[in-house]
Amino acid sequence: MILTVTLNTALDLTYRVPALRPHASHRVTDVRERPGGKGLNVARVLAALGHEVTVTGFVGGPTGRAVQERLTAATGIVDALVPVTGTTRRTVAVVDARTGDTTQLNEPGPVIAPAEWSAFQEAYEGLLADADAVALCGSLPPGVPVGAYAVLVRRARAAGVPVLLDTSGEPLRRGVAARPDIVKPNATELAELTGSHEPPAAVQDARRRGARSVVASLGPGGLIAATPEGRWRAAPPARMHGNPAGAGDSVSAGLLSGLVERLPWPDRLARALALSAAAVLAPAAGEFDRAAYEELLGRVMVTPEATAA
């Protein structure tokens, strides 16, 4: 079983409009509603790849009930979310059908009481006993300590469970120091962590700060990875146009599935990048175009960093 943690779960709403114009009324042509938050997006992609997944994090209020109702219908996903008195947030993505660009609006999330944070940690330790790997993903809701991910990384390591961390800012800085197995920042998050805008140097710096392996998403530039086994770049065969929401979460799913399946790093990176590109073509986060994924997988170029262009 793979465990994904989404401390700031959400109900994701995706609106598609013919063209997004400031200060104008819009007719929505399509609406998608899904359980959201980075870890839930990762879980849906993992389940689609055939893995058994358990999801945990906080959930509450009417929005939280809607999230759980939709999870019940999801194949291959077990709901182990922890209830809180606050209300789960919503996120709204508005997709401009003309350009393919997406505008994202994210609510902050419920305030988590100290007793609720303690209850979550107890539940998390119990879930680790059956986990083959764990993903810690996304922002922290108000009330959760900024060092929360560092605590959760250490507990996973103590249980002998490999852990992937995908967050940003101070939670990322503290989490990296706890020595996660994989850290998956985007280019901006990597630069904020290391102070370097040169990805090859920055991924090496992030490893020195504690991460065993670092895989950075560079948008259209693909992926760059620094691991104990070597350094690689993965280049997409073409630039994809569509909804980028969830593309980074598909990278995390590809990396986690490859870890559990014990794939070599180049194969993990090829899978992660192909999933990311196929996710851009899907209508909502946590989904991917399977036909595109299978076609792209054989076309992703993964080269050792020493010889990459």
Coordinates of C-alpha atoms in Angstrom, one line a residue, residues 175-277:
G175 CA 11.3 19.0 5.8
V176 CA 14.5 18.6 3.7
A177 CA 16.6 18.8 6.9
A178 CA 14.7 15.7 8.2
R179 CA 16.2 13.7 5.3
P180 CA 13.3 12.5 3.1
D181 CA 14.1 9.9 0.4
I182 CA 12.8 12.1 -2.5
V183 CA 12.1 15.8 -2.7
K184 CA 10.1 17.1 -5.7
P185 CA 10.2 20.9 -6.0
N186 CA 9.4 22.9 -9.0
A187 CA 11.9 25.4 -10.3
T188 CA 10.6 28.3 -8.2
E189 CA 10.5 26.2 -5.0
L190 CA 14.0 24.8 -5.7
A191 CA 15.4 28.4 -6.1
E192 CA 13.7 29.5 -2.9
L193 CA 15.2 26.6 -1.0
T194 CA 18.7 26.9 -2.3
G195 CA 19.1 30.5 -3.5
S196 CA 20.3 29.3 -6.8
H197 CA 18.5 29.7 -10.2
E198 CA 20.8 27.2 -11.8
P199 CA 18.9 23.9 -11.5
P200 CA 22.0 21.6 -11.9
A201 CA 23.7 23.3 -8.9
A202 CA 20.5 23.7 -7.0
V203 CA 19.5 20.0 -7.0
Q204 CA 23.0 19.2 -5.7
D205 CA 22.6 21.9 -3.0
A206 CA 19.2 20.5 -2.0
R207 CA 20.8 17.0 -1.6
R208 CA 23.5 18.5 0.7
R209 CA 20.7 20.0 2.8
G210 CA 19.5 16.5 3.6
A211 CA 17.4 15.1 0.8
R212 CA 18.6 11.7 -0.4
S213 CA 17.3 12.4 -4.0
V214 CA 16.0 15.6 -5.6
V215 CA 13.8 15.6 -8.7
A216 CA 12.9 19.1 -9.9
S217 CA 10.1 19.9 -12.3
L218 CA 11.2 22.5 -14.8
G219 CA 7.9 23.0 -16.7
P220 CA 8.5 22.7 -20.4
G221 CA 12.1 21.9 -19.7
G222 CA 11.2 18.5 -18.2
L223 CA 12.9 17.1 -15.1
I224 CA 16.3 17.2 -13.6
A225 CA 17.3 14.7 -10.9
A226 CA 20.2 14.3 -8.5
T227 CA 20.3 10.9 -6.7
P228 CA 22.9 8.7 -5.0
E229 CA 22.9 6.6 -8.3
G230 CA 23.6 9.6 -10.6
R231 CA 22.2 12.7 -12.2
W232 CA 19.8 12.8 -15.1
R233 CA 17.7 15.1 -17.2
A234 CA 14.4 14.0 -18.7
A235 CA 13.2 15.9 -21.7
P236 CA 9.6 15.9 -23.1
P237 CA 9.2 15.0 -26.7
A238 CA 6.9 18.0 -27.3
R239 CA 5.3 20.9 -25.4
M240 CA 1.8 20.1 -24.2
H241 CA -1.0 22.6 -24.2
G242 CA -3.9 22.3 -21.7
N243 CA -4.6 22.3 -18.0
P244 CA -1.3 22.2 -16.0
A245 CA -3.1 21.7 -12.7
G246 CA -2.0 18.4 -11.2
A247 CA 0.9 17.9 -13.6
G248 CA 3.5 18.1 -10.8
D249 CA 1.4 15.7 -8.8
S250 CA 1.6 13.2 -11.6
V251 CA 5.4 13.5 -11.4
S252 CA 5.2 12.5 -7.8
A253 CA 2.9 9.6 -8.6
G254 CA 5.4 8.4 -11.3
L255 CA 8.3 8.6 -8.9
L256 CA 6.5 6.8 -6.1
S257 CA 5.2 4.0 -8.3
G258 CA 8.7 3.6 -9.7
L259 CA 10.2 3.5 -6.2
V260 CA 7.8 0.8 -5.1
E261 CA 8.3 -1.2 -8.3
R262 CA 12.1 -0.9 -7.9
L263 CA 12.5 0.6 -11.3
P264 CA 15.9 2.1 -12.3
W265 CA 16.0 5.9 -12.0
P266 CA 15.9 6.6 -15.7
D267 CA 12.7 4.5 -16.0
R268 CA 11.2 6.3 -13.0
L269 CA 11.9 9.7 -14.6
A270 CA 10.6 8.7 -18.0
R271 CA 7.3 7.5 -16.4
A272 CA 7.0 10.6 -14.2
L273 CA 7.5 13.0 -17.2
A274 CA 5.2 11.0 -19.5
L275 CA 2.5 11.1 -16.8
S276 CA 3.0 14.8 -16.3
A277 CA 2.6 15.6 -20.0

